[in-house]
Tab-separated table of C-alpha atoms in Angstrom:
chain	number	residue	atom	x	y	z
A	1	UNK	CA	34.865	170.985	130.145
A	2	UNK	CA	38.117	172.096	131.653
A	3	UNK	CA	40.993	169.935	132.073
A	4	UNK	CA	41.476	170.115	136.214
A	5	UNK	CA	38.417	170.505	138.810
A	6	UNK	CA	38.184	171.505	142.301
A	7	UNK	CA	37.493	169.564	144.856
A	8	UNK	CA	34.127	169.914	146.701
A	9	UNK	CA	33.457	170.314	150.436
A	10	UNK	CA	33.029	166.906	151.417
A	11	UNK	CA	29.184	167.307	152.093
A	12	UNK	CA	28.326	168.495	148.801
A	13	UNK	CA	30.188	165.700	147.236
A	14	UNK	CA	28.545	163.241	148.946
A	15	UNK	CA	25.712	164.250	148.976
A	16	UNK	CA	25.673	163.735	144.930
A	17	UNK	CA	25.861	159.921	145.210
A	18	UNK	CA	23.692	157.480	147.114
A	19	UNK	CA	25.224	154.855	149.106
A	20	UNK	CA	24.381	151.200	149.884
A	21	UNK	CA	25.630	148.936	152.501
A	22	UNK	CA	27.421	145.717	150.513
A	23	UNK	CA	25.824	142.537	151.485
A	24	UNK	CA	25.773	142.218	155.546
A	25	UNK	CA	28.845	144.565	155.862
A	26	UNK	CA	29.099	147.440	157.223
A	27	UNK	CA	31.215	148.990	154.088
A	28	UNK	CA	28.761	151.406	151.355
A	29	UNK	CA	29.480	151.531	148.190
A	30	UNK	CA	27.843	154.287	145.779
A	31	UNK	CA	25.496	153.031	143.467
A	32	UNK	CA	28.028	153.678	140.471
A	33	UNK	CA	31.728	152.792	140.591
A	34	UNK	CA	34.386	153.377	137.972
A	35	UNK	CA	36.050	150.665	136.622
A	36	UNK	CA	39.516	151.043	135.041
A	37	UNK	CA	39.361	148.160	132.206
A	38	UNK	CA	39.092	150.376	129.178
A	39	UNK	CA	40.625	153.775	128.428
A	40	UNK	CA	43.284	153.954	131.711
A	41	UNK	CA	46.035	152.360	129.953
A	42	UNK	CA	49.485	153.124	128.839
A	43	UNK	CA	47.866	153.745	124.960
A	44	UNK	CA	45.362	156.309	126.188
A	45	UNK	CA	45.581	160.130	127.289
A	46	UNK	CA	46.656	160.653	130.865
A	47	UNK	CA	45.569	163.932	130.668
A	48	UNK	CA	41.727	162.497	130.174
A	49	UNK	CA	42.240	159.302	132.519
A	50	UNK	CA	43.485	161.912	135.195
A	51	UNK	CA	40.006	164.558	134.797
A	52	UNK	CA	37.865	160.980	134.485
A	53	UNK	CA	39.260	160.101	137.839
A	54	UNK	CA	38.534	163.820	139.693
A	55	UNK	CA	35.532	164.387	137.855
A	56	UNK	CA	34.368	160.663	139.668
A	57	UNK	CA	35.543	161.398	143.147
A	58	UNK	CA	34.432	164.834	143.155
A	59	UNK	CA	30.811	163.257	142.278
A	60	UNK	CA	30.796	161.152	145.044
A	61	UNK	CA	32.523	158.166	143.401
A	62	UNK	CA	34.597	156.854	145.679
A	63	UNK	CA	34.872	153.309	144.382
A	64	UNK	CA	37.779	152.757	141.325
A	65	UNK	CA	38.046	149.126	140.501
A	66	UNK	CA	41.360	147.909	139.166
A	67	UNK	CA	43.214	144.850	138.089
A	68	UNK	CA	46.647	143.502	137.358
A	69	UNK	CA	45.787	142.777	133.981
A	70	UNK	CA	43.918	146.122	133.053
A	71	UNK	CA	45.800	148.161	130.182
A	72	UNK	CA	46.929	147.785	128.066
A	73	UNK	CA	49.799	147.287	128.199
A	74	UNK	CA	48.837	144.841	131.045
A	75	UNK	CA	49.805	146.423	134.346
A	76	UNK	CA	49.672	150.084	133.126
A	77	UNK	CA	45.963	151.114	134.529
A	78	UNK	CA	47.624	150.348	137.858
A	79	UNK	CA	51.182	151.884	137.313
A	80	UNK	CA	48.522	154.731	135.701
A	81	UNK	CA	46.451	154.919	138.917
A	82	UNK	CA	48.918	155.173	141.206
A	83	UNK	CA	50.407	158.204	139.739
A	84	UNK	CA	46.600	159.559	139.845
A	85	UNK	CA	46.585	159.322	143.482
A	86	UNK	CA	50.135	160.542	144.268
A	87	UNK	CA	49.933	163.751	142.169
A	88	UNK	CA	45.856	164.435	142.918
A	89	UNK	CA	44.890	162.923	146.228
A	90	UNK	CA	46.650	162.949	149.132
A	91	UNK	CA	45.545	162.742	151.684
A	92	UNK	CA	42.142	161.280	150.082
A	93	UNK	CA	43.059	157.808	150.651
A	94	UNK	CA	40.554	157.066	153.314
A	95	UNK	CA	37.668	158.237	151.167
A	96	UNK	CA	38.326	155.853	148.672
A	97	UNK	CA	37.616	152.088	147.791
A	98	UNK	CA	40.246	150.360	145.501
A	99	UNK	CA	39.735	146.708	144.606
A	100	UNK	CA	41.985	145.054	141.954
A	101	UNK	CA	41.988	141.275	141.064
A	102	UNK	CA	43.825	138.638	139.982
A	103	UNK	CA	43.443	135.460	137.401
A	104	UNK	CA	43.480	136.490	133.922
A	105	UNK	CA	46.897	136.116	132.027
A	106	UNK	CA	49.090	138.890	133.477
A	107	UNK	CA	53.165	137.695	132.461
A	108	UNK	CA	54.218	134.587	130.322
A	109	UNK	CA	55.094	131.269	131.585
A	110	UNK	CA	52.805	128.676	133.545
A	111	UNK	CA	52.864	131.137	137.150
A	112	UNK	CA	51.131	134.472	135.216
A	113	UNK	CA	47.697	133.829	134.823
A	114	UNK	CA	45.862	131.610	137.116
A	115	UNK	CA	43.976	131.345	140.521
A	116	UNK	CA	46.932	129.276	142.066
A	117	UNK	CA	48.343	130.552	145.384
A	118	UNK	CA	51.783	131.552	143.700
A	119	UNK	CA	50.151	133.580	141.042
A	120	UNK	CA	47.628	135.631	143.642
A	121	UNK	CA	50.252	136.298	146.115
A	122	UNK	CA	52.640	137.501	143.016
A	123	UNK	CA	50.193	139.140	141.495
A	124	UNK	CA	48.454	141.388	144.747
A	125	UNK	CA	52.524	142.358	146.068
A	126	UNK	CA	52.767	143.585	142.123
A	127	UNK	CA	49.740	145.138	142.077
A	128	UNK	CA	50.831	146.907	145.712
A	129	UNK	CA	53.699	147.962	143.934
A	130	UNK	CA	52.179	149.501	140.632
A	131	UNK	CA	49.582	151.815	142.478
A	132	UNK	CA	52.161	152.761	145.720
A	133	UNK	CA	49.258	151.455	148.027
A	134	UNK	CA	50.235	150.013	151.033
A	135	UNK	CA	46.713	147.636	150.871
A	136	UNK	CA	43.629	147.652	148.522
A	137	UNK	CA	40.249	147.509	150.345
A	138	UNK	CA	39.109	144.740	147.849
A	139	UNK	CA	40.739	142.166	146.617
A	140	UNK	CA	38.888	139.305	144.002
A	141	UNK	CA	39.923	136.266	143.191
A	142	UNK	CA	39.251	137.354	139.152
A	143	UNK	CA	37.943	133.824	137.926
A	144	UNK	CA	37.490	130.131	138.830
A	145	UNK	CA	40.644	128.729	136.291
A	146	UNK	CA	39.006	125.277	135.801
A	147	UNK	CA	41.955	123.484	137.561
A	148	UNK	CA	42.975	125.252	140.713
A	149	UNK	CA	40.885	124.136	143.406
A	150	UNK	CA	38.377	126.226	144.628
A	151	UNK	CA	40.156	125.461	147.961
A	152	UNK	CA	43.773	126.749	147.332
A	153	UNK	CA	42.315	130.143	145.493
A	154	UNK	CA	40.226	130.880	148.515
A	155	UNK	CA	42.424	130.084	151.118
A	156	UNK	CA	44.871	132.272	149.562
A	157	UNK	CA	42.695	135.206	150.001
A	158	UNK	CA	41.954	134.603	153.402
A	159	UNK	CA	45.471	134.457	154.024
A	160	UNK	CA	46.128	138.421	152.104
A	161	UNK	CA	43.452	139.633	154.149
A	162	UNK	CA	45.047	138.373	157.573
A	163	UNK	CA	48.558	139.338	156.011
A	164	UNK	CA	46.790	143.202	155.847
A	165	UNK	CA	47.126	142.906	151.543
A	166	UNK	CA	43.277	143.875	151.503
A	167	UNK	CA	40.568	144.554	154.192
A	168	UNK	CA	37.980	142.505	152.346
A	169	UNK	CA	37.762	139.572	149.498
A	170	UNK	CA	35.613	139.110	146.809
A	171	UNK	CA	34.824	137.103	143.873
A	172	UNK	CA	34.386	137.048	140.230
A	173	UNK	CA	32.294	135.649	137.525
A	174	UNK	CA	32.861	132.123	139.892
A	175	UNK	CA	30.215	129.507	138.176
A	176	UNK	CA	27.325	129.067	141.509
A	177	UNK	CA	28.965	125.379	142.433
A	178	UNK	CA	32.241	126.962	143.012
A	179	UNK	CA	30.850	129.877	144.540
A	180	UNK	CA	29.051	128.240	146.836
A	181	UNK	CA	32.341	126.620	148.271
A	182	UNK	CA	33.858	130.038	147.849
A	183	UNK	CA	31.282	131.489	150.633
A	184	UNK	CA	31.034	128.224	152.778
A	185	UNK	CA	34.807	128.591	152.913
A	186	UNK	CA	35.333	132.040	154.057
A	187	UNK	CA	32.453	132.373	156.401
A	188	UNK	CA	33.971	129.600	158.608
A	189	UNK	CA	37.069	131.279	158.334
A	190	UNK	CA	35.799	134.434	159.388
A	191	UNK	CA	36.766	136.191	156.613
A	192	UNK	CA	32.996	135.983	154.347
A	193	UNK	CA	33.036	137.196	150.492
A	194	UNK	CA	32.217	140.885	151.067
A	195	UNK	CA	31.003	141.264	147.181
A	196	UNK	CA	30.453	138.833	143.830
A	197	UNK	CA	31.591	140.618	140.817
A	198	UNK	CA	29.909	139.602	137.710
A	199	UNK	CA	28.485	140.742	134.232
A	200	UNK	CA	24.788	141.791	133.970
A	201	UNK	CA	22.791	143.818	131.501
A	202	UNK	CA	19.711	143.601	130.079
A	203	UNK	CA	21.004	141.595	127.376
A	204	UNK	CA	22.909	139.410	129.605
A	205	UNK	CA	20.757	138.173	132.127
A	206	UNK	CA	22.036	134.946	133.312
A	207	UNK	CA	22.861	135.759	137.235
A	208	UNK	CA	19.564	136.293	137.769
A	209	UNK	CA	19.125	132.375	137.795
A	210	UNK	CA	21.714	131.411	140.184
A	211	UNK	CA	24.455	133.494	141.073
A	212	UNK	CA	22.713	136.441	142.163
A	213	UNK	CA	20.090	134.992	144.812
A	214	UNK	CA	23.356	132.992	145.402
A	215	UNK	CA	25.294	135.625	146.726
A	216	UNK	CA	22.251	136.976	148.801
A	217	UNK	CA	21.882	133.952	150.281
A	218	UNK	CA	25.148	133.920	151.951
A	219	UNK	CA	25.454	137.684	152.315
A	220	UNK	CA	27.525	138.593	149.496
A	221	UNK	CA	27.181	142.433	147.799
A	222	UNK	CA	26.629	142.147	143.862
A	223	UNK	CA	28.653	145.019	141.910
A	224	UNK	CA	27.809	144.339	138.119
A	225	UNK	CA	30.240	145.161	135.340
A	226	UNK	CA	29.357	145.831	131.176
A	227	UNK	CA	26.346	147.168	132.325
A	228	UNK	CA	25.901	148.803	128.637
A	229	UNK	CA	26.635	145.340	126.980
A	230	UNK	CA	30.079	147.084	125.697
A	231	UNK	CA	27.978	150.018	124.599
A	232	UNK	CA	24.849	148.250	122.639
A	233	UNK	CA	22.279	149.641	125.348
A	234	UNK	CA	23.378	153.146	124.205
A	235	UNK	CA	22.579	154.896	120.955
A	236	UNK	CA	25.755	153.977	119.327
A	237	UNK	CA	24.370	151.251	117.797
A	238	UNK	CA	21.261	152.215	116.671
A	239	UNK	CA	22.399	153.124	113.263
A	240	UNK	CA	24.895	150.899	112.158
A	241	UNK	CA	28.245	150.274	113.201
A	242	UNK	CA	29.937	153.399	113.438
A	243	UNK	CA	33.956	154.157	112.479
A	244	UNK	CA	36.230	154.471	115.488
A	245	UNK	CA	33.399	152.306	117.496
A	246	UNK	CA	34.166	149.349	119.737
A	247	UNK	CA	32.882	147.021	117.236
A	248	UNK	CA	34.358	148.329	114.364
A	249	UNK	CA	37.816	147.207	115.658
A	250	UNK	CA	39.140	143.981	114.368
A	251	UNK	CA	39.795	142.847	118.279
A	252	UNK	CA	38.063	143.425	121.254
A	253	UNK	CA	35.700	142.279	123.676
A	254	UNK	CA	32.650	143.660	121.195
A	255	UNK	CA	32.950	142.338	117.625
A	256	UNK	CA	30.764	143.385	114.640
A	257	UNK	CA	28.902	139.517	114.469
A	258	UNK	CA	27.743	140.615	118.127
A	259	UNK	CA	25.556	143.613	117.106
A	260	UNK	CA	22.856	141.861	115.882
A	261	UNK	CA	19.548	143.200	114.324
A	262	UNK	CA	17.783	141.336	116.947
A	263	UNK	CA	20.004	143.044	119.687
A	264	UNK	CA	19.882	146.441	117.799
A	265	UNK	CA	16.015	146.435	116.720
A	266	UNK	CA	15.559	145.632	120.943
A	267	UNK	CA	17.756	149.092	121.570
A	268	UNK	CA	15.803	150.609	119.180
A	269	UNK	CA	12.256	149.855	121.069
A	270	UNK	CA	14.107	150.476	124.354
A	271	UNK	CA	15.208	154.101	123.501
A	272	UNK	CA	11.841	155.045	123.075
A	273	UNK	CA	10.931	153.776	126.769
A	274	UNK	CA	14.015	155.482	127.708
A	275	UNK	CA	12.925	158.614	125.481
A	276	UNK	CA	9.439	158.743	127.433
A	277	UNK	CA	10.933	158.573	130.949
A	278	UNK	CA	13.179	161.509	130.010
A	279	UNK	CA	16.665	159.510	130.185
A	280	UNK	CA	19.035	158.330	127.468
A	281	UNK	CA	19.449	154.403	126.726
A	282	UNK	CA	22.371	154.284	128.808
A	283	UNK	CA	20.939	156.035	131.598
A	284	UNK	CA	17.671	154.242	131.814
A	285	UNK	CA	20.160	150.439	131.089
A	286	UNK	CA	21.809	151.682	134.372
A	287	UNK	CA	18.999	152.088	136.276
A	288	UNK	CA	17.424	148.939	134.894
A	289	UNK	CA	20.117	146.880	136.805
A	290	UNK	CA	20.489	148.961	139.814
A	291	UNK	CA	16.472	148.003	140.274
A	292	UNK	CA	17.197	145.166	142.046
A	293	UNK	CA	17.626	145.556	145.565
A	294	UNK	CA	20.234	142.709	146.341
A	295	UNK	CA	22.238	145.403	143.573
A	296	UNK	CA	25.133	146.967	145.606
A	297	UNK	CA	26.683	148.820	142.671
A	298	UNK	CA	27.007	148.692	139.173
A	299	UNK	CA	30.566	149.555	137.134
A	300	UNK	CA	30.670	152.018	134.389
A	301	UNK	CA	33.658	152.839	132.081
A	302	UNK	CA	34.142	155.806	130.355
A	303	UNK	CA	36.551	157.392	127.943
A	304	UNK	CA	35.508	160.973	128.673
A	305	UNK	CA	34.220	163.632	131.433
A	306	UNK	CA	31.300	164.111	129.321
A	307	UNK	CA	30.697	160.325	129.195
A	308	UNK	CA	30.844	159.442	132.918
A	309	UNK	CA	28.804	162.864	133.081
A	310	UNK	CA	25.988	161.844	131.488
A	311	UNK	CA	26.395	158.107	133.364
A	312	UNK	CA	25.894	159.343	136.747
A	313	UNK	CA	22.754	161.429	135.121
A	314	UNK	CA	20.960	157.847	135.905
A	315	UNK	CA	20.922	158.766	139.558
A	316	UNK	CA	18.265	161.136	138.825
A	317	UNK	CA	15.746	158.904	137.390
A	318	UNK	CA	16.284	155.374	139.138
A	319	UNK	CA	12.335	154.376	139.663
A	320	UNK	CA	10.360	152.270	137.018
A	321	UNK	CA	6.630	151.652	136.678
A	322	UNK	CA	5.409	148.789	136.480
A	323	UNK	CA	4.305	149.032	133.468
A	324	UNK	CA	7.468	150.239	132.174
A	325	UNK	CA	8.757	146.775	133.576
A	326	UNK	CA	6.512	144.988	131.558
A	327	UNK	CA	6.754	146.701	128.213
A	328	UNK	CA	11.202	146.307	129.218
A	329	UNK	CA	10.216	142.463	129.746
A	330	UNK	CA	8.412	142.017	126.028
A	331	UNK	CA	11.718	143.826	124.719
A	332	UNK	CA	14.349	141.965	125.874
A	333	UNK	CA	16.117	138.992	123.674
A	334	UNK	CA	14.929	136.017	125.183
């Protein structure tokens, strides 16, 4: 593909992507948003990051999810995003969701990488800074610490939302007893959790117990990120590990001990039922977990045009039998 692309009419790009309301909000989100975590940093091609990012919005994307920590180096998907938007889209800032977070590790010492008021206010005024936003329309407490109370954390996003920091709060991969105070607390506030970030594949089911009716329960969108289990539920894996892969790296999210036969021989089976319904793995993964109707959105990376391409190819085939469900059921580890 080319290395720039024009922007649509706003019709036709919209009318690429369908939208769903998050929660009991009156905000839509499309059905797949890009997340930033992989492949926007400082050590990757701005040049690709840049067509990833038109080739998204001009496809009816209109949701980039960011956070302070995303890189590397840590900070740089930001600093990277914000030149994005200055040098592609003004003027486009009204069409466009941007949530970033805050919680993980982010600078050294005991202030840079927890959910304690000091580190989110830090963090969402550097954040501000990197992209050159004046607010981001989501901002997520990024994880329950252990130690901070639930309290404190929650508070403080309350207070960024009625400082004008972010027009709505959200929260992620919070354990359900500590989410639960999380949505007590900001419904009496007036301020509720407008969307619960957390991971979910096929082989990584465990929301579906608690934290997904969870967040229905108390209105709460569900946006669900590694939807491809770091790329096992495509056809990377099928064959062995390959050279350059995620899991051939000696760090990483994905390691080599993780690709197991049981995990691979499942892919295997599953890329026939994704073979018969006329989809790739990946496609017919994304689908799987946008079945669910209390689904607002699910996050896809992408280190290519042609990647994200073929990604937002699930759109066209988001319907399952039931007994397609069934035979997907007898596949699945566990």
């Amino acid at each position: 593909m080319e290395n720039s692309f024009s922007y649509q009419p706003a019709a036709d790009r919209y009318e690429q992507m369908p939208y769903t309301y998050c929660g009991k909000s009156g905000l839509q989100l499309p059905l797949i948003s890009l997340g930033l975590w992989h492949n926007f940093g400082s050590v990757d091609n701005f040049n690709v990051a840049t067509d990833m990012i038109k080739y998204a919005f001009d496809h009816g994307v209109t949701h980039f999810d960011l956070a302070n920590n995303y890189g590397p180096a840590p900070g740089s998907a930001e600093v990277n995003f914000g030149r994005i938007l200055k040098e592609n889209f003004q003027g486009y800032r009204d069409e466009m969701i941007i949530s970033s977070k805050a919680g993980h590790d982010m600078w050294a010492g005991p202030y840079g990488g927890n959910s304690s008021r000091k580190n989110l206010m830090a963090s969402i005024d550097q954040s501000l800074f990197r992209t050159g936003l004046e607010y981001f329309d989501i901002f997520y407490s990024h994880r329950y610490d252990g130690v901070t109370p639930v309290e404190e954390t929650i508070q403080t996003l309350i207070d960024i939302v009625k400082q004008g920091k972010a027009l709505y709060i959200g929260i992620s991969k919070y354990p359900p007893e500590q989410a639960r105070v999380a949505y007590e607390m900001m419904a009496k506030a007036g301020v509720p959790c407008l969307i619960s970030q957390y991971q979910y594949s096929m082989f990584d089911r465990a929301v579906e117990a608690e934290s997904l009716p969870l967040a229905a329960e108390y209105g709460s969108g569900f946006i669900a990120f590694s939807p491809l289990a770091q790329g096992l539920l495509t056809d990377k894996y099928l064959n062995g590990i390959p050279e350059g892969s995620r899991a051939a790296r000696s760090s990483g999210f994905l390691q080599q001990s993780q690709v197991t036969h049981e995990k691979v021989e499942a892919a295997r089976q599953l890329n026939e039922i994704a073979r018969r319904r006329g989809q790739t793995l990946a496609e017919m993964a994304l689908a799987w977990v946008l079945k669910d109707e209390r689904m607002t959105s699910v996050i896809v990376g992408a280190s290519s045009v042609n990647q994200l391409a073929d990604n937002l190819k699930a759109l066209e085939h988001l319907e399952f039998t039931a007994d397609e469900l069934k035979e997907i059921e007898q596949i699945l580890p566990g």
